[in-house]
Amino acid sequence: MGVSANGAEQRQERFDRGLEVLTRVDGEGGQRVIDALADINPELAHQVVAWGFGEIYSRHELAARERQLVTLGMLTALGGCEPQLEVHINAALNVGLTPTEITEALLHSAVYCGFPKALNATFVAKKVFGERGLLPVAAN
Amino acid sequence: MGVSANGAEQRQERFDRGLEVLTRVDGEGGQRVIDALADINPELAHQVVAWGFGEIYSRHELAARERQLVTLGMLTALGGCEPQLEVHINAALNVGLTPTEITEALLHSAVYCGFPKALNATFVAKKVFGERGLLPVAAN
Amino acid sequence: MGVSANGAEQRQERFDRGLEVLTRVDGEGGQRVIDALADINPELAHQVVAWGFGEIYSRHELAARERQLVTLGMLTALGGCEPQLEVHINAALNVGLTPTEITEALLHSAVYCGFPKALNATFVAKKVFGERGLLPVAAN
Amino acid sequence: MGVSANGAEQRQERFDRGLEVLTRVDGEGGQRVIDALADINPELAHQVVAWGFGEIYSRHELAARERQLVTLGMLTALGGCEPQLEVHINAALNVGLTPTEITEALLHSAVYCGFPKALNATFVAKKVFGERGLLPVAAN
Amino acid sequence: MGVSANGAEQRQERFDRGLEVLTRVDGEGGQRVIDALADINPELAHQVVAWGFGEIYSRHELAARERQLVTLGMLTALGGCEPQLEVHINAALNVGLTPTEITEALLHSAVYCGFPKALNATFVAKKVFGERGLLPVAAN
Amino acid sequence: MGVSANGAEQRQERFDRGLEVLTRVDGEGGQRVIDALADINPELAHQVVAWGFGEIYSRHELAARERQLVTLGMLTALGGCEPQLEVHINAALNVGLTPTEITEALLHSAVYCGFPKALNATFVAKKVFGERGLLPVAAN
């Protein structure tokens, strides 16, 4: 899609702003997703960064830890989003949620999504917490 | 289902504890759901109160406003849960989330659930905010 | 789509066989759906009857009441299928499930689908039972 | 969110570009959604237009009618998106899909999503076609 | 969460009752899930047992095989619940459903959920039946 | 299920017609699914072929590439259908969609389904394109 030199510059600026937020929130997990898209759908990678993070995540109306709580709720409810849950359980820890808060949110999800989705999300948390040396979680 | 006198007492205690939490969080909306179930599925009403609120909501590992953020995320993502969103957008306001925080959470949901579900949830918020005299929400 | 005279005959036979099963299971509710499709998507109506009922429902490997239990589970879990739940809660009654069994199945669904979908399905049951003079359901 | 004068200008440009595409595709239906968001979530309205239409719909890698076919498939499969289906069945007609092609796509959806979602989408099509004087659709 | 000595006793009783039902229905599969939760979310494990099985499964309004039919329908429709389907296809066999009845329920699910979800569930059944020496299933 | 000799013949004819369409569209991927069902649910295999392909895919109201666009939209939106996406991304290439058109459809899906489902589908496309030597896709 042809864009003017000026448009290309704006596009790059938005990407750069998003990348900064993405790196702060998702750490390496976010960058790995972007890299994996390079040869298949680079425009999707651009939009995840420039729009998702540059336009939405960069807003100040919700604290970072609150955005992750909403996000954990959504990814658990959608189902089949285990790869994204892995990125965002890491993100939740990165922005200051504790393991106990995360597992409580997943326990809470059983009320609204049922046990199967709560269990699927919890086993992703188990993998992430294990990799980060955070097991066992204090009995909550 | 036969329960011993002692079991019946415990059952009532759990219900009472749940009802107190339900009333604090959901206000009249929760009670209306319980009442509406009386002639069709009273056991479901009992379990919503005694288990959902008495066992899960009554825990202290997440603040009330954080539970509602997770809940808004889940109900938006599930789809088709407009009646429950109406109860829980009211609940979100009851426990101290501002209209701006709620609409920001729904804007955020577009990234993970797509625009249609974000729009459906937002129009439920519009109905609730309208009823409570909270429109217009300051441009966020 | 051109079909030979012979193909047209086979097509009609399958439809007739399906219509007989549909009428036995869904009663008027099924016929109303078929009629409503006549001016918009008659081929969809044909396939609901000829395939759904003529090919699948007509098989004998599950009892009629068992097919409806599976169906209630699916429609509750899918979400947003209230019109189909209305047809199939009627169907469940038509093939001999009791109101208590139906509400128990919906209570059970809370474990796997969460309360919102269990509630949505239960309020459809309330409408159907009300229309058929089956309220209140004995406290189960 | 503070933006520089230059940023505000870019933001307006993207919105204007999106609005042009939105109007061409969705007609009045799109504008009505934007208007309805004005007092509740104007940023969501901005992003639907500036991002959804300005950034994605404005690309040339898929023909307009092909975007609508993908969109009809998604909205049917998601479930509970009847308001968006109404906008996009209108959009499908606006960009040149025939009523027969639309109903065929919905018949096709039964194979992948099951009959309930195919039926829900078809009854939205019936409403839209009726309003536009396109009923009955030629038996397909 | 602080509970009185009496409350702790009731809590244990409910767990014990649930464990007995869980073991009868799910066999080793259920216990494995409980064990896997011990270091990440023991409260979720407690609630699956004490509430899901102790409060809901222990009720007598539906026969055990009927609960599993509803459950197979729900897990198939939800999608992404292959681990739970594996537990519950084993459970279905444990409570007396035959391989033919189970595969028929999954064939039936194609009508309501579409072929992809019916296929995903069927391939879980193939794994379970293979492990239990139940293949091939008599052509149904 | 007892069928007359004549019925058995019609059944075989429909299967044969479907198999021809299946082979043209899905190539080896479709046949592999059919084979994998032989010992677990041969009737499901029959219906995928005889109904899905023989009755629906064989119709001429939508071009083959348009059916695949609708199908990609549905499978992406449903979630958890990665095995079917693999078959149908191959099918999309088989009927003439280009890698650029397919990745554009998946970029488009982010608007309606959110990024997680768009990403899941894109990584299936990456696997298929890689196997067929179609990477990198030209930056679209």
Short mmCIF file of N, CA and C in Angstrom, two decimals, chain A:
data_model
loop_
_atom_site.label_atom_id
_atom_site.label_comp_id
_atom_site.label_asym_id
_atom_site.label_seq_id
_atom_site.Cartn_x
_atom_site.Cartn_y
_atom_site.Cartn_z
N MET A 1 0.86 -1.19 0.00
CA MET A 1 0.00 0.00 0.00
C MET A 1 0.89 1.23 0.00
N GLY A 2 0.76 2.04 -1.02
CA GLY A 2 1.60 3.23 -1.11
C GLY A 2 1.31 4.21 0.02
N VAL A 3 2.34 4.65 0.70
CA VAL A 3 2.16 5.74 1.67
C VAL A 3 3.21 6.80 1.38
N SER A 4 2.86 8.01 1.65
CA SER A 4 3.79 9.12 1.43
C SER A 4 4.96 9.00 2.41
N ALA A 5 6.05 9.70 2.12
CA ALA A 5 7.20 9.71 3.03
C ALA A 5 6.75 10.14 4.42
N ASN A 6 5.86 11.12 4.45
CA ASN A 6 5.35 11.60 5.73
C ASN A 6 4.54 10.52 6.45
N GLY A 7 3.68 9.83 5.68
CA GLY A 7 2.89 8.74 6.26
C GLY A 7 3.79 7.64 6.80
N ALA A 8 4.83 7.31 6.07
CA ALA A 8 5.76 6.27 6.52
C ALA A 8 6.42 6.66 7.83
N GLU A 9 6.72 7.94 7.95
CA GLU A 9 7.36 8.43 9.17
C GLU A 9 6.41 8.31 10.37
N GLN A 10 5.16 8.73 10.16
CA GLN A 10 4.16 8.60 11.23
C GLN A 10 3.99 7.15 11.64
N ARG A 11 3.94 6.28 10.62
CA ARG A 11 3.77 4.85 10.85
C ARG A 11 4.91 4.30 11.72
N GLN A 12 6.11 4.72 11.43
CA GLN A 12 7.27 4.27 12.19
C GLN A 12 7.21 4.80 13.63
N GLU A 13 6.82 6.05 13.77
CA GLU A 13 6.68 6.65 15.11
C GLU A 13 5.71 5.87 15.99
N ARG A 14 4.57 5.53 15.40
CA ARG A 14 3.57 4.78 16.17
C ARG A 14 4.11 3.41 16.55
N PHE A 15 4.81 2.80 15.63
CA PHE A 15 5.41 1.50 15.93
C PHE A 15 6.42 1.62 17.07
N ASP A 16 7.25 2.64 17.01
CA ASP A 16 8.29 2.81 18.04
C ASP A 16 7.67 3.04 19.41
N ARG A 17 6.63 3.86 19.45
CA ARG A 17 5.94 4.10 20.71
C ARG A 17 5.35 2.81 21.26
N GLY A 18 4.73 2.03 20.36
CA GLY A 18 4.14 0.76 20.78
C GLY A 18 5.19 -0.22 21.27
N LEU A 19 6.31 -0.26 20.58
CA LEU A 19 7.35 -1.24 20.94
C LEU A 19 7.88 -0.98 22.35
N GLU A 20 7.98 0.29 22.69
CA GLU A 20 8.43 0.64 24.03
C GLU A 20 7.45 0.10 25.09
N VAL A 21 6.16 0.28 24.85
CA VAL A 21 5.15 -0.21 25.80
C VAL A 21 5.14 -1.74 25.81
N LEU A 22 5.16 -2.33 24.64
CA LEU A 22 5.18 -3.80 24.54
C LEU A 22 6.33 -4.40 25.34
N THR A 23 7.51 -3.81 25.19
CA THR A 23 8.69 -4.34 25.86
C THR A 23 8.56 -4.23 27.37
N ARG A 24 8.00 -3.10 27.81
CA ARG A 24 7.82 -2.89 29.25
C ARG A 24 6.82 -3.90 29.82
N VAL A 25 5.75 -4.18 29.09
CA VAL A 25 4.69 -5.04 29.60
C VAL A 25 4.99 -6.53 29.38
N ASP A 26 5.24 -6.89 28.15
CA ASP A 26 5.33 -8.32 27.81
C ASP A 26 6.76 -8.85 27.85
N GLY A 27 7.74 -7.99 27.90
CA GLY A 27 9.12 -8.45 27.93
C GLY A 27 9.47 -9.22 26.67
N GLU A 28 10.28 -10.25 26.83
CA GLU A 28 10.73 -11.03 25.67
C GLU A 28 9.60 -11.75 24.95
N GLY A 29 8.57 -12.13 25.70
CA GLY A 29 7.46 -12.88 25.10
C GLY A 29 6.82 -12.12 23.95
N GLY A 30 6.62 -10.82 24.13
CA GLY A 30 6.04 -10.00 23.07
C GLY A 30 6.95 -9.94 21.86
N GLN A 31 8.23 -9.71 22.11
CA GLN A 31 9.19 -9.61 20.99
C GLN A 31 9.24 -10.91 20.21
N ARG A 32 9.16 -12.03 20.90
CA ARG A 32 9.19 -13.32 20.20
C ARG A 32 8.02 -13.49 19.25
N VAL A 33 6.85 -13.01 19.68
CA VAL A 33 5.68 -13.09 18.79
C VAL A 33 5.91 -12.23 17.54
N ILE A 34 6.44 -11.03 17.75
CA ILE A 34 6.70 -10.12 16.62
C ILE A 34 7.69 -10.75 15.65
N ASP A 35 8.75 -11.31 16.19
CA ASP A 35 9.76 -11.96 15.34
C ASP A 35 9.17 -13.12 14.55
N ALA A 36 8.32 -13.90 15.22
CA ALA A 36 7.76 -15.09 14.57
C ALA A 36 6.84 -14.72 13.41
N LEU A 37 6.33 -13.49 13.41
CA LEU A 37 5.42 -13.05 12.35
C LEU A 37 6.15 -12.48 11.14
N ALA A 38 7.47 -12.26 11.27
CA ALA A 38 8.20 -11.49 10.25
C ALA A 38 8.07 -12.06 8.84
N ASP A 39 8.09 -13.37 8.72
CA ASP A 39 8.06 -13.94 7.37
C ASP A 39 6.67 -14.36 6.91
N ILE A 40 5.68 -14.23 7.79
CA ILE A 40 4.34 -14.69 7.40
C ILE A 40 3.33 -13.54 7.34
N ASN A 41 3.36 -12.63 8.28
CA ASN A 41 2.36 -11.56 8.30
C ASN A 41 2.92 -10.34 9.02
N PRO A 42 3.91 -9.69 8.42
CA PRO A 42 4.56 -8.56 9.10
C PRO A 42 3.60 -7.40 9.39
N GLU A 43 2.55 -7.28 8.59
CA GLU A 43 1.58 -6.21 8.87
C GLU A 43 0.82 -6.51 10.16
N LEU A 44 0.52 -7.77 10.42
CA LEU A 44 -0.14 -8.12 11.68
C LEU A 44 0.78 -7.79 12.85
N ALA A 45 2.08 -8.09 12.70
CA ALA A 45 3.04 -7.73 13.75
C ALA A 45 3.05 -6.22 13.96
N HIS A 46 3.07 -5.47 12.85
CA HIS A 46 3.05 -4.02 12.97
C HIS A 46 1.83 -3.54 13.74
N GLN A 47 0.67 -4.11 13.44
CA GLN A 47 -0.57 -3.61 14.06
C GLN A 47 -0.67 -4.02 15.53
N VAL A 48 -0.18 -5.22 15.87
CA VAL A 48 -0.15 -5.59 17.29
C VAL A 48 0.64 -4.54 18.07
N VAL A 49 1.77 -4.16 17.52
CA VAL A 49 2.64 -3.20 18.22
C VAL A 49 2.09 -1.78 18.14
N ALA A 50 1.88 -1.31 16.90
CA ALA A 50 1.56 0.11 16.70
C ALA A 50 0.16 0.45 17.21
N TRP A 51 -0.78 -0.47 17.00
CA TRP A 51 -2.14 -0.20 17.45
C TRP A 51 -2.37 -0.74 18.86
N GLY A 52 -2.22 -2.05 19.03
CA GLY A 52 -2.52 -2.66 20.34
C GLY A 52 -1.76 -1.99 21.47
N PHE A 53 -0.47 -1.82 21.27
CA PHE A 53 0.33 -1.24 22.34
C PHE A 53 0.49 0.27 22.19
N GLY A 54 0.74 0.74 20.95
CA GLY A 54 0.95 2.18 20.76
C GLY A 54 -0.30 3.01 20.99
N GLU A 55 -1.46 2.47 20.60
CA GLU A 55 -2.69 3.26 20.71
C GLU A 55 -3.50 2.93 21.95
N ILE A 56 -3.54 1.67 22.35
CA ILE A 56 -4.46 1.28 23.43
C ILE A 56 -3.70 1.12 24.76
N TYR A 57 -2.71 0.26 24.78
CA TYR A 57 -1.97 0.03 26.03
C TYR A 57 -1.30 1.29 26.56
N SER A 58 -0.99 2.22 25.67
CA SER A 58 -0.26 3.42 26.10
C SER A 58 -1.16 4.43 26.81
N ARG A 59 -2.43 4.20 26.83
CA ARG A 59 -3.36 5.12 27.49
C ARG A 59 -3.27 4.98 29.02
N HIS A 60 -3.65 6.04 29.72
CA HIS A 60 -3.42 6.06 31.16
C HIS A 60 -4.68 5.86 32.00
N GLU A 61 -5.80 5.53 31.37
CA GLU A 61 -7.06 5.43 32.12
C GLU A 61 -7.16 4.19 33.00
N LEU A 62 -6.33 3.20 32.75
CA LEU A 62 -6.28 2.03 33.63
C LEU A 62 -4.83 1.76 33.99
N ALA A 63 -4.59 1.39 35.23
CA ALA A 63 -3.23 1.02 35.65
C ALA A 63 -2.81 -0.26 34.92
N ALA A 64 -1.51 -0.44 34.76
CA ALA A 64 -0.99 -1.60 34.03
C ALA A 64 -1.48 -2.91 34.65
N ARG A 65 -1.50 -2.99 35.97
CA ARG A 65 -1.94 -4.25 36.58
C ARG A 65 -3.43 -4.48 36.36
N GLU A 66 -4.20 -3.41 36.24
CA GLU A 66 -5.63 -3.57 35.97
C GLU A 66 -5.87 -4.02 34.54
N ARG A 67 -5.09 -3.49 33.59
CA ARG A 67 -5.21 -3.98 32.21
C ARG A 67 -4.94 -5.49 32.16
N GLN A 68 -3.96 -5.95 32.92
CA GLN A 68 -3.66 -7.38 32.87
C GLN A 68 -4.76 -8.22 33.52
N LEU A 69 -5.41 -7.69 34.55
CA LEU A 69 -6.53 -8.44 35.14
C LEU A 69 -7.67 -8.61 34.14
N VAL A 70 -8.01 -7.53 33.44
CA VAL A 70 -9.03 -7.63 32.40
C VAL A 70 -8.59 -8.62 31.33
N THR A 71 -7.33 -8.54 30.96
CA THR A 71 -6.80 -9.40 29.90
C THR A 71 -6.81 -10.87 30.30
N LEU A 72 -6.43 -11.16 31.53
CA LEU A 72 -6.49 -12.56 32.00
C LEU A 72 -7.92 -13.07 31.95
N GLY A 73 -8.86 -12.23 32.36
CA GLY A 73 -10.27 -12.63 32.30
C GLY A 73 -10.70 -12.96 30.87
N MET A 74 -10.31 -12.10 29.93
CA MET A 74 -10.72 -12.31 28.54
C MET A 74 -10.09 -13.56 27.94
N LEU A 75 -8.79 -13.71 28.14
CA LEU A 75 -8.10 -14.86 27.52
C LEU A 75 -8.59 -16.18 28.11
N THR A 76 -8.91 -16.18 29.40
CA THR A 76 -9.46 -17.39 30.02
C THR A 76 -10.83 -17.71 29.42
N ALA A 77 -11.65 -16.68 29.26
CA ALA A 77 -13.01 -16.89 28.77
C ALA A 77 -13.04 -17.28 27.30
N LEU A 78 -12.15 -16.71 26.48
CA LEU A 78 -12.17 -17.00 25.05
C LEU A 78 -11.92 -18.49 24.80
N GLY A 79 -10.99 -19.06 25.55
CA GLY A 79 -10.63 -20.46 25.32
C GLY A 79 -9.70 -20.61 24.14
N GLY A 80 -8.85 -21.63 24.18
CA GLY A 80 -7.94 -21.88 23.06
C GLY A 80 -6.85 -20.84 22.88
N CYS A 81 -6.68 -19.97 23.86
CA CYS A 81 -5.68 -18.89 23.76
C CYS A 81 -4.51 -19.15 24.73
N GLU A 82 -4.11 -20.40 24.86
CA GLU A 82 -3.03 -20.72 25.79
C GLU A 82 -1.72 -20.00 25.43
N PRO A 83 -1.35 -19.90 24.15
CA PRO A 83 -0.09 -19.18 23.88
C PRO A 83 -0.14 -17.72 24.35
N GLN A 84 -1.30 -17.08 24.18
CA GLN A 84 -1.42 -15.69 24.61
C GLN A 84 -1.49 -15.61 26.13
N LEU A 85 -2.12 -16.58 26.77
CA LEU A 85 -2.14 -16.60 28.23
C LEU A 85 -0.72 -16.69 28.78
N GLU A 86 0.12 -17.48 28.11
CA GLU A 86 1.50 -17.61 28.57
C GLU A 86 2.20 -16.24 28.54
N VAL A 87 2.05 -15.53 27.44
CA VAL A 87 2.64 -14.19 27.34
C VAL A 87 2.07 -13.29 28.44
N HIS A 88 0.77 -13.36 28.67
CA HIS A 88 0.14 -12.38 29.55
C HIS A 88 0.20 -12.76 31.03
N ILE A 89 0.42 -14.02 31.35
CA ILE A 89 0.70 -14.33 32.75
C ILE A 89 2.10 -13.84 33.10
N ASN A 90 3.01 -13.98 32.16
CA ASN A 90 4.30 -13.32 32.35
C ASN A 90 4.13 -11.80 32.48
N ALA A 91 3.32 -11.24 31.61
CA ALA A 91 3.10 -9.78 31.67
C ALA A 91 2.51 -9.37 33.01
N ALA A 92 1.55 -10.18 33.50
CA ALA A 92 0.92 -9.85 34.78
C ALA A 92 1.97 -9.79 35.90
N LEU A 93 2.88 -10.75 35.90
CA LEU A 93 3.97 -10.73 36.88
C LEU A 93 4.87 -9.51 36.66
N ASN A 94 5.15 -9.21 35.38
CA ASN A 94 6.04 -8.08 35.06
C ASN A 94 5.51 -6.74 35.58
N VAL A 95 4.18 -6.58 35.58
CA VAL A 95 3.62 -5.30 36.00
C VAL A 95 3.20 -5.32 37.47
N GLY A 96 3.55 -6.38 38.19
CA GLY A 96 3.41 -6.31 39.64
C GLY A 96 2.32 -7.13 40.28
N LEU A 97 1.55 -7.87 39.49
CA LEU A 97 0.59 -8.78 40.13
C LEU A 97 1.37 -9.92 40.77
N THR A 98 0.90 -10.37 41.92
CA THR A 98 1.57 -11.47 42.60
C THR A 98 1.01 -12.81 42.11
N PRO A 99 1.77 -13.89 42.29
CA PRO A 99 1.23 -15.21 41.95
C PRO A 99 -0.11 -15.48 42.64
N THR A 100 -0.25 -15.07 43.88
CA THR A 100 -1.52 -15.30 44.59
C THR A 100 -2.67 -14.54 43.95
N GLU A 101 -2.42 -13.31 43.53
CA GLU A 101 -3.48 -12.55 42.86
C GLU A 101 -3.86 -13.20 41.53
N ILE A 102 -2.88 -13.67 40.81
CA ILE A 102 -3.16 -14.30 39.51
C ILE A 102 -3.97 -15.59 39.69
N THR A 103 -3.56 -16.43 40.62
CA THR A 103 -4.32 -17.68 40.81
C THR A 103 -5.71 -17.39 41.38
N GLU A 104 -5.83 -16.33 42.17
CA GLU A 104 -7.17 -15.96 42.65
C GLU A 104 -8.06 -15.53 41.50
N ALA A 105 -7.51 -14.75 40.57
CA ALA A 105 -8.30 -14.34 39.40
C ALA A 105 -8.76 -15.56 38.60
N LEU A 106 -7.91 -16.58 38.53
CA LEU A 106 -8.28 -17.78 37.78
C LEU A 106 -9.29 -18.62 38.55
N LEU A 107 -9.18 -18.66 39.87
CA LEU A 107 -10.22 -19.30 40.67
C LEU A 107 -11.56 -18.59 40.45
N HIS A 108 -11.51 -17.27 40.50
CA HIS A 108 -12.72 -16.46 40.27
C HIS A 108 -13.33 -16.76 38.90
N SER A 109 -12.49 -17.04 37.92
CA SER A 109 -13.00 -17.28 36.56
C SER A 109 -13.90 -18.52 36.50
N ALA A 110 -13.72 -19.45 37.43
CA ALA A 110 -14.56 -20.66 37.42
C ALA A 110 -16.03 -20.31 37.59
N VAL A 111 -16.33 -19.25 38.31
CA VAL A 111 -17.72 -18.84 38.55
C VAL A 111 -18.39 -18.42 37.24
N TYR A 112 -17.64 -17.79 36.37
CA TYR A 112 -18.22 -17.20 35.17
C TYR A 112 -17.97 -18.03 33.91
N CYS A 113 -16.87 -18.75 33.87
CA CYS A 113 -16.51 -19.53 32.66
C CYS A 113 -16.61 -21.02 32.87
N GLY A 114 -16.79 -21.48 34.10
CA GLY A 114 -16.79 -22.91 34.37
C GLY A 114 -15.40 -23.43 34.66
N PHE A 115 -15.36 -24.65 35.22
CA PHE A 115 -14.07 -25.22 35.61
C PHE A 115 -13.12 -25.52 34.44
N PRO A 116 -13.60 -26.03 33.31
CA PRO A 116 -12.61 -26.41 32.28
C PRO A 116 -11.72 -25.24 31.85
N LYS A 117 -12.31 -24.09 31.58
CA LYS A 117 -11.48 -22.95 31.16
C LYS A 117 -10.61 -22.45 32.31
N ALA A 118 -11.14 -22.48 33.54
CA ALA A 118 -10.33 -22.08 34.70
C ALA A 118 -9.13 -23.01 34.85
N LEU A 119 -9.34 -24.29 34.61
CA LEU A 119 -8.25 -25.26 34.72
C LEU A 119 -7.21 -25.06 33.61
N ASN A 120 -7.69 -24.88 32.40
CA ASN A 120 -6.74 -24.68 31.29
C ASN A 120 -5.84 -23.48 31.56
N ALA A 121 -6.42 -22.38 32.03
CA ALA A 121 -5.62 -21.19 32.31
C ALA A 121 -4.67 -21.42 33.48
N THR A 122 -5.14 -22.16 34.48
CA THR A 122 -4.31 -22.41 35.65
C THR A 122 -3.09 -23.24 35.31
N PHE A 123 -3.24 -24.18 34.39
CA PHE A 123 -2.08 -25.00 34.02
C PHE A 123 -1.07 -24.19 33.19
N VAL A 124 -1.53 -23.18 32.48
CA VAL A 124 -0.57 -22.26 31.84
C VAL A 124 0.17 -21.47 32.92
N ALA A 125 -0.55 -21.02 33.92
CA ALA A 125 0.11 -20.30 35.03
C ALA A 125 1.14 -21.20 35.71
N LYS A 126 0.80 -22.46 35.87
CA LYS A 126 1.74 -23.39 36.50
C LYS A 126 3.05 -23.47 35.70
N LYS A 127 2.93 -23.53 34.39
CA LYS A 127 4.12 -23.57 33.52
C LYS A 127 4.96 -22.29 33.70
N VAL A 128 4.30 -21.15 33.65
CA VAL A 128 5.01 -19.87 33.75
C VAL A 128 5.65 -19.72 35.14
N PHE A 129 4.89 -19.99 36.17
CA PHE A 129 5.41 -19.84 37.52
C PHE A 129 6.59 -20.79 37.73
N GLY A 130 6.47 -22.01 37.20
CA GLY A 130 7.56 -22.98 37.32
C GLY A 130 8.84 -22.45 36.68
N GLU A 131 8.72 -21.88 35.49
CA GLU A 131 9.89 -21.35 34.78
C GLU A 131 10.53 -20.19 35.54
N ARG A 132 9.72 -19.47 36.30
CA ARG A 132 10.23 -18.31 37.02
C ARG A 132 10.50 -18.63 38.49
N GLY A 133 10.48 -19.91 38.86
CA GLY A 133 10.81 -20.30 40.23
C GLY A 133 9.82 -19.82 41.27
N LEU A 134 8.55 -19.76 40.89
CA LEU A 134 7.54 -19.20 41.80
C LEU A 134 6.61 -20.27 42.38
N LEU A 135 6.97 -21.52 42.23
CA LEU A 135 6.14 -22.59 42.80
C LEU A 135 6.78 -23.12 44.07
N PRO A 136 6.02 -23.59 45.05
CA PRO A 136 4.56 -23.55 45.08
C PRO A 136 4.06 -22.15 45.44
N VAL A 137 2.86 -21.85 44.93
CA VAL A 137 2.15 -20.64 45.35
C VAL A 137 1.60 -20.90 46.75
N ALA A 138 1.75 -19.93 47.63
CA ALA A 138 1.19 -20.08 48.98
C ALA A 138 -0.28 -20.45 48.87
N ALA A 139 -0.69 -21.51 49.60
CA ALA A 139 -2.10 -21.93 49.57
C ALA A 139 -2.97 -20.70 49.75
N ASN A 140 -3.79 -20.40 48.78
CA ASN A 140 -4.63 -19.19 48.88
C ASN A 140 -6.05 -19.55 49.20
#
